[in-house]
Short mmCIF file of C-alpha atoms and ligand atoms in Angstrom, two decimals:
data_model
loop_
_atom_site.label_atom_id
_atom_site.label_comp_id
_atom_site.label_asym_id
_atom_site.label_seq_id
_atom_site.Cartn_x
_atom_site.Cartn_y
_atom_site.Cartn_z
CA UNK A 1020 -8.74 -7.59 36.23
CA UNK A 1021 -7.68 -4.58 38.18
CA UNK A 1022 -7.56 -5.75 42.45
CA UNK A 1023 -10.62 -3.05 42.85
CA UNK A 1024 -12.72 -4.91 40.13
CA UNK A 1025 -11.86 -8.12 41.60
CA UNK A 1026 -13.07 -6.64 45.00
CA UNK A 1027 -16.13 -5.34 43.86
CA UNK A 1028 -16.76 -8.92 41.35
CA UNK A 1029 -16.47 -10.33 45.03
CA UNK A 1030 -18.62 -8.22 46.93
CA UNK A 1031 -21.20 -8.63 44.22
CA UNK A 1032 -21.12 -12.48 44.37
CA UNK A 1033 -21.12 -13.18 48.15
CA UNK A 1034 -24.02 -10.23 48.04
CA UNK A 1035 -25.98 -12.21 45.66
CA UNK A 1036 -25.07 -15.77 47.69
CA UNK A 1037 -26.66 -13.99 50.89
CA UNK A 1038 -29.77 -14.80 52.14
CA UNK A 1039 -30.44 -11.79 53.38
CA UNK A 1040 -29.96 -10.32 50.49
CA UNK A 1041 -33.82 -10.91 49.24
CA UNK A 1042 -35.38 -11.24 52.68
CA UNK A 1043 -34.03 -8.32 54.28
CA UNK A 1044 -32.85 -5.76 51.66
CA UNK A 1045 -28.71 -6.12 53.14
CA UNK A 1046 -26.06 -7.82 51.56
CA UNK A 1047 -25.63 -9.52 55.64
CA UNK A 1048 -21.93 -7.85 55.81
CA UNK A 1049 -22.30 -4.63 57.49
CA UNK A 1050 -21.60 -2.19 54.05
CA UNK A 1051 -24.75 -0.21 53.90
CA UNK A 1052 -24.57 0.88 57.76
CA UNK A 1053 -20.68 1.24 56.61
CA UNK A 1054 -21.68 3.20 53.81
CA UNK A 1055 -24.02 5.60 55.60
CA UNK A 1056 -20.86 6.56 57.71
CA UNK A 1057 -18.66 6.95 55.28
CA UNK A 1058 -21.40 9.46 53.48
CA UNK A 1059 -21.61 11.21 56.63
CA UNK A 1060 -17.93 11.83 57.52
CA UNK A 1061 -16.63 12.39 53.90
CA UNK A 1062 -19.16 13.49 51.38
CA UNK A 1063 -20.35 17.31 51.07
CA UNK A 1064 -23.40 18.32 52.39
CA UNK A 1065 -25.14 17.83 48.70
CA UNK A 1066 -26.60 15.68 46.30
CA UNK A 1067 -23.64 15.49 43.91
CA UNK A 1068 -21.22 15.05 46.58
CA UNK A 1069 -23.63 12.45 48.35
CA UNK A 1070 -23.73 10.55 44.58
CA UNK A 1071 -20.57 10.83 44.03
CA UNK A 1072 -19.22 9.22 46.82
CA UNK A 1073 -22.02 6.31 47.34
CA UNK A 1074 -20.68 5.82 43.74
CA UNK A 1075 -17.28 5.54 44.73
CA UNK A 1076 -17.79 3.44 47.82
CA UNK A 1077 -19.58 0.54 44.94
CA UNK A 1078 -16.62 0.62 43.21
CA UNK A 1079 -15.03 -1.23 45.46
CA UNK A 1080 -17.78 -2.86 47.70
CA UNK A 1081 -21.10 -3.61 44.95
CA UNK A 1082 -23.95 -1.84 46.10
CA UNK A 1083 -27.36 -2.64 44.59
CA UNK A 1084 -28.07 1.19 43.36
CA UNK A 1085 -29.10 2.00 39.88
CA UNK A 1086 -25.83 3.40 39.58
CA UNK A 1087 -24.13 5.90 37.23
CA UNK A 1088 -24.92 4.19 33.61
CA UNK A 1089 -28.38 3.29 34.15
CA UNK A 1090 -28.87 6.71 36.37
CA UNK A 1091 -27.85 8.68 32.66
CA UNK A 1092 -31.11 7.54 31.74
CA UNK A 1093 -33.00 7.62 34.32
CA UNK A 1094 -32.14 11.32 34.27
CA UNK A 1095 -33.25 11.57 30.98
CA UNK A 1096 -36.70 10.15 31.89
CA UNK A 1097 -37.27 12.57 34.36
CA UNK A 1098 -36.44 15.91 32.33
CA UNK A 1099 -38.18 14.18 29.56
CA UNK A 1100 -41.35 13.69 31.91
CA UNK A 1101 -40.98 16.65 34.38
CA UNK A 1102 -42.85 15.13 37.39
CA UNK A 1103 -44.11 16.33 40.05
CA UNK A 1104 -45.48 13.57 42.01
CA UNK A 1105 -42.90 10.48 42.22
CA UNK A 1106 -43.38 7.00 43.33
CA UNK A 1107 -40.24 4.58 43.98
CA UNK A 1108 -40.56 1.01 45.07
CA UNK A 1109 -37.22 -0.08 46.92
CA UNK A 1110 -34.91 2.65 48.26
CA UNK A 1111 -31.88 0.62 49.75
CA UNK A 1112 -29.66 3.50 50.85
CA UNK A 1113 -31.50 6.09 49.06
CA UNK A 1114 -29.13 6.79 45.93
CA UNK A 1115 -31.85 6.71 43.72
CA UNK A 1116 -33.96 9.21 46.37
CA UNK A 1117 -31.22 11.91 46.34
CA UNK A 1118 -30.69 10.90 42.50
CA UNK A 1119 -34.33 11.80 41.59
CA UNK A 1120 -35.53 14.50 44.32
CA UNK A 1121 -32.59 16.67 43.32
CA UNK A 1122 -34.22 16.99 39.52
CA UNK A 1123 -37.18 17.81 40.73
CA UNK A 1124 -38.04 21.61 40.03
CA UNK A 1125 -41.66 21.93 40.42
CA UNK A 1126 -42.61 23.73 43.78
CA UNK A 1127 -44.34 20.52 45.81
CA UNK A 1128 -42.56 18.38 43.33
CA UNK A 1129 -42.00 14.76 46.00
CA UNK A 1130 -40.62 11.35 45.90
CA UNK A 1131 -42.45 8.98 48.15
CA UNK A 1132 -40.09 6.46 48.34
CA UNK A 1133 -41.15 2.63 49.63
CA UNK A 1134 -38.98 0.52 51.40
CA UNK A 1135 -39.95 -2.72 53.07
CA UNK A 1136 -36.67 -2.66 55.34
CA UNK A 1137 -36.08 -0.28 58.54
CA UNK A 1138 -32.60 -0.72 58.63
CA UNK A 1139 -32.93 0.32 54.64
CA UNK A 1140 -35.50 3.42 55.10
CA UNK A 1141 -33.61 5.02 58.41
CA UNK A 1142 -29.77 4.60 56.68
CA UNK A 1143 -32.32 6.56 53.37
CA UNK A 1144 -33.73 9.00 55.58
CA UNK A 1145 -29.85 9.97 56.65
CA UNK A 1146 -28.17 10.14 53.08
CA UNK A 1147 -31.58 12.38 52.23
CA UNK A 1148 -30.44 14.41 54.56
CA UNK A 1149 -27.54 14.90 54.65
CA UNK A 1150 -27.64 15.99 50.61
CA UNK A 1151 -30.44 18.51 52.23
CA UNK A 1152 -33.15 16.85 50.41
CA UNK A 1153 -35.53 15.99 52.75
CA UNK A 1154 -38.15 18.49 52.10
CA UNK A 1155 -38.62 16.53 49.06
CA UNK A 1156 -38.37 12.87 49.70
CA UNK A 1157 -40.98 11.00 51.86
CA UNK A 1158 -39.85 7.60 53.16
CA UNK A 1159 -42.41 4.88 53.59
CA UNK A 1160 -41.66 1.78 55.56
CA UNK A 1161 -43.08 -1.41 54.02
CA UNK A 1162 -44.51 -3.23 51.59
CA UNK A 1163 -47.39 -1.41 49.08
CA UNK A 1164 -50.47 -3.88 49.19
CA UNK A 1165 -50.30 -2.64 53.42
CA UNK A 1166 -49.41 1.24 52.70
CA UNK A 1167 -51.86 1.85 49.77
CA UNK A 1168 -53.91 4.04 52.10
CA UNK A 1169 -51.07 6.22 53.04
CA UNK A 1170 -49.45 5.99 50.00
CA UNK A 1171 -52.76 7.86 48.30
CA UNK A 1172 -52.97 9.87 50.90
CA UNK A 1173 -49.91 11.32 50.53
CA UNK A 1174 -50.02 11.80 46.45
CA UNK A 1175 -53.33 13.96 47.52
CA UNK A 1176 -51.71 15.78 49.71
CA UNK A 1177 -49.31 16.99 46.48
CA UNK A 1178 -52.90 18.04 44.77
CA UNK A 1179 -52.54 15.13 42.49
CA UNK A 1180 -54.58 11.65 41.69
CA UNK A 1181 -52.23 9.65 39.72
CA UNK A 1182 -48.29 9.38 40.19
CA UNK A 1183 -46.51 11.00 36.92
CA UNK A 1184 -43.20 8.63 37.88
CA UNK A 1185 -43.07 5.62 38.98
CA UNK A 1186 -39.69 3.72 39.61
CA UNK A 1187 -39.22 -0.11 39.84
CA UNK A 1188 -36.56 -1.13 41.94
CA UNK A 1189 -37.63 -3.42 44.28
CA UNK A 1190 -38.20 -7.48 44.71
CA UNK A 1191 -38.28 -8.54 40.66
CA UNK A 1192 -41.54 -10.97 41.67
CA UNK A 1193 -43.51 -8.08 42.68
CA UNK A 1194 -43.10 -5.53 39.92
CA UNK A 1195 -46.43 -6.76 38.10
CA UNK A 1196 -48.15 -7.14 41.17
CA UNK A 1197 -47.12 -3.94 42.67
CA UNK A 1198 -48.09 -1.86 39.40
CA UNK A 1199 -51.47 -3.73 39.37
CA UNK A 1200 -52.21 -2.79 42.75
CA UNK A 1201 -51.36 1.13 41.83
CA UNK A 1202 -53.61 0.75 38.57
CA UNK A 1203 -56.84 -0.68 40.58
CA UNK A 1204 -56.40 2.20 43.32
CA UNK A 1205 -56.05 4.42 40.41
CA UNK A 1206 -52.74 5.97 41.32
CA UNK A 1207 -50.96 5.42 37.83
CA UNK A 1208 -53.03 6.52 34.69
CA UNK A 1209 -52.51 8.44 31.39
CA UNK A 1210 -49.39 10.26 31.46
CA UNK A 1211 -47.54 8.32 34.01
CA UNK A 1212 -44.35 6.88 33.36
CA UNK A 1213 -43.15 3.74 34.35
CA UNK A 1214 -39.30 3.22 34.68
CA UNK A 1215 -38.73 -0.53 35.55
CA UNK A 1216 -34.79 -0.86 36.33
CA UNK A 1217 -32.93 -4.89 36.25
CA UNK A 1218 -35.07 -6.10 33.08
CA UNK A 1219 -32.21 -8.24 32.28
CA UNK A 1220 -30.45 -9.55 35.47
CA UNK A 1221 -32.05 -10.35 37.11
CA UNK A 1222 -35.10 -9.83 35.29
CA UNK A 1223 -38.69 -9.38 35.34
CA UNK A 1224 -40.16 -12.26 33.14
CA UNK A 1225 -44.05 -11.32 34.11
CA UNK A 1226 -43.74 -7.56 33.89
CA UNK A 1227 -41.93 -7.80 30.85
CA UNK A 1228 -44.86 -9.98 29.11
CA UNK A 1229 -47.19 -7.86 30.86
CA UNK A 1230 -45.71 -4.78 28.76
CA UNK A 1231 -44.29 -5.59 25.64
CA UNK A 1232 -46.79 -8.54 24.88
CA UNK A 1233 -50.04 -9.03 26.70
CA UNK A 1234 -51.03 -5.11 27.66
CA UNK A 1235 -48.79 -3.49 24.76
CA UNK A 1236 -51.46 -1.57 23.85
CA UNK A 1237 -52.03 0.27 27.19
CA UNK A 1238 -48.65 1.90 26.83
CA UNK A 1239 -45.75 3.35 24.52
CA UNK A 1240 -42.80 1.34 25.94
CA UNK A 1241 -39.48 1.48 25.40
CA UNK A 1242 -36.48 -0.86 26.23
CA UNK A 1243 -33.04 0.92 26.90
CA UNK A 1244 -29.79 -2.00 26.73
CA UNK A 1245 -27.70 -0.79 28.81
CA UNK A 1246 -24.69 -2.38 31.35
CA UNK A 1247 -25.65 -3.54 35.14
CA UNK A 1248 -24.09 -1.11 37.85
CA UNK A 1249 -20.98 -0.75 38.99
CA UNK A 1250 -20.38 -4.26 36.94
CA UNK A 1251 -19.91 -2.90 33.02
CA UNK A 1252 -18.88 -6.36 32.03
CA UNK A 1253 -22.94 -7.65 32.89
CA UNK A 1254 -25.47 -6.60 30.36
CA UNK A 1255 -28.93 -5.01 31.87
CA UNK A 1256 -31.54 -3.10 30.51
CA UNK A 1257 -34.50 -0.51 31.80
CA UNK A 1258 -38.23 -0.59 30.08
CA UNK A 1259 -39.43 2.61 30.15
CA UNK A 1260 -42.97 2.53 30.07
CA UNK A 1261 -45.96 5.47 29.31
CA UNK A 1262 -49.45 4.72 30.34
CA UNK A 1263 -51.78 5.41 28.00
C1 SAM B 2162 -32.27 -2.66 44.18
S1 SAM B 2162 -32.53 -2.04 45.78
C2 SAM B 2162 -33.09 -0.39 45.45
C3 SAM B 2162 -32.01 0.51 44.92
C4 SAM B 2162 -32.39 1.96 44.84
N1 SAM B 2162 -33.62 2.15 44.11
C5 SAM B 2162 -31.30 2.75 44.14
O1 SAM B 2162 -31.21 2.67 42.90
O2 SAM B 2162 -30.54 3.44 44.82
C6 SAM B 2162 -34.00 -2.89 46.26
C7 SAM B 2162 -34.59 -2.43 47.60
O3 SAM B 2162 -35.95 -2.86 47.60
C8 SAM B 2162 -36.31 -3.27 48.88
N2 SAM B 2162 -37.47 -4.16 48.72
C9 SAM B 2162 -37.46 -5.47 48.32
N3 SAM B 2162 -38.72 -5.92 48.21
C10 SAM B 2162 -39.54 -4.88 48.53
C11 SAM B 2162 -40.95 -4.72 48.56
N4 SAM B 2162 -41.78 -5.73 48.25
N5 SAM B 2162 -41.44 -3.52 48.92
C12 SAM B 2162 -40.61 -2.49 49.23
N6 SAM B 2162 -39.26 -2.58 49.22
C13 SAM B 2162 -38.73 -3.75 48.86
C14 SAM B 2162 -35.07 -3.92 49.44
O4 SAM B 2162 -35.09 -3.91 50.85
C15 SAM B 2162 -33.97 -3.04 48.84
O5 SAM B 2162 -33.62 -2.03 49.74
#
């Protein structure tokens, strides 16, 4: 193995041996406040240049971010879908944020982005920004069963009643949970499309029965195989899901 994929295999395994990785949203060492500077002294002033070099930066130090392979289809999603009103659960250091808002044509067209971490939503806010997208992303801090009410309040402020995205990228355990929450508030219905990132590591077990087995019939769902970022060697896959 090449010394930068033995550096990143490494910064991927003491990340996952962290405990703060799952209570706090950090890998505990310092690299996503490193990573916000280094976005902020080297990368342009724009969303490729922002990608580009949060993509670089994982290369050698494993950041959690849907990265490059999995963001192909992700991509794909989103021109398939066109939405205007976008819901993402777990932001980390807002790769995803700049990755989505910057597809977004429609005028009004928003990401409300949830984050349960502060350290997580203010280093988002500042990679947003600096790829001079934050007209478009709105960054909510905490967890959805206590920001429902603001969470609605802000899809009705883009004149719409149910989210046409939704991306799931957050704590594995709460993916079910979180979308049933979002289906008794009515803020997902027909239409809206459910991207659920990690199906395979580290997996969703509930969602995934929830989906393809028990509620199959409340949605055209498909299941992309695909590689785990920044880490080609891992397999992963995305279930793309349509509410019907
Ligand atoms: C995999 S990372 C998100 C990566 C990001 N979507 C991207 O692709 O660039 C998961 C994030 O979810 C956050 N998180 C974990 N549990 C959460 C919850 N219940 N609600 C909101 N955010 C949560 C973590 O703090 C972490 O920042």
């Amino acid at each position: 193995m090449a010394p930068e994929a033995l550096t990143r295999t490494w910064t991927f395994l003491t990340a996952m041996a962290s405990s703060t990785l799952w209570r706090e949203g950090q890998a505990g060492d310092g690299r996503e406040q490193e990573l916000l500077q280094h976005v902020l002294k080297v990368a342009e002033k724009n969303p490729q240049s922002v990608m580009k070099t949060i993509d670089q930066y994982a290369q050698r130090s494993w950041l959690m971010n849907i990265g490059e392979d999995k963001g192909l289809i992700l991509d794909q999603a989103l021109t398939d879908r066109k939405p205007k009103a976008v819901l993402e659960l777990g932001a980390y250091v807002g790769y995803s944020a700049v990755r989505i808002s910057s597809q977004l044509d429609q005028p009004g067209a928003t990401v409300i982005s949830l984050e349960m971490s502060a350290d997580n939503s203010n280093i988002t806010r500042q990679v947003v920004a600096h790829a001079g997208l934050s007209d478009k992303v709105q960054v909510v801090e905490g967890i959805l069963k206590d920001k429902v009410e603001e969470i609605t309040r802000l899809l009705h402020e883009l004149d719409a009643k149910t989210f046409d995205f939704v991306f799931l990228d957050h704590d594995k355990n709460f993916y079910l949970s979180d979308f049933l929450i979002l289906k008794e508030h009515g803020l997902v219905g027909k239409g809206t499309v459910v991207f659920a990132d990690n199906m395979k590591i580290p997996g969703s077990p509930l969602y995934r029965e929830y989906v393809l087995k028990t509620n199959a019939d409340d949605f055209d769902t498909v299941e992309h195989k695909t590689r785990f970022e920044y880490l080609r060697w891992l397999p992963d896959s995305v279930i793309i899901s349509t509410c019907k």
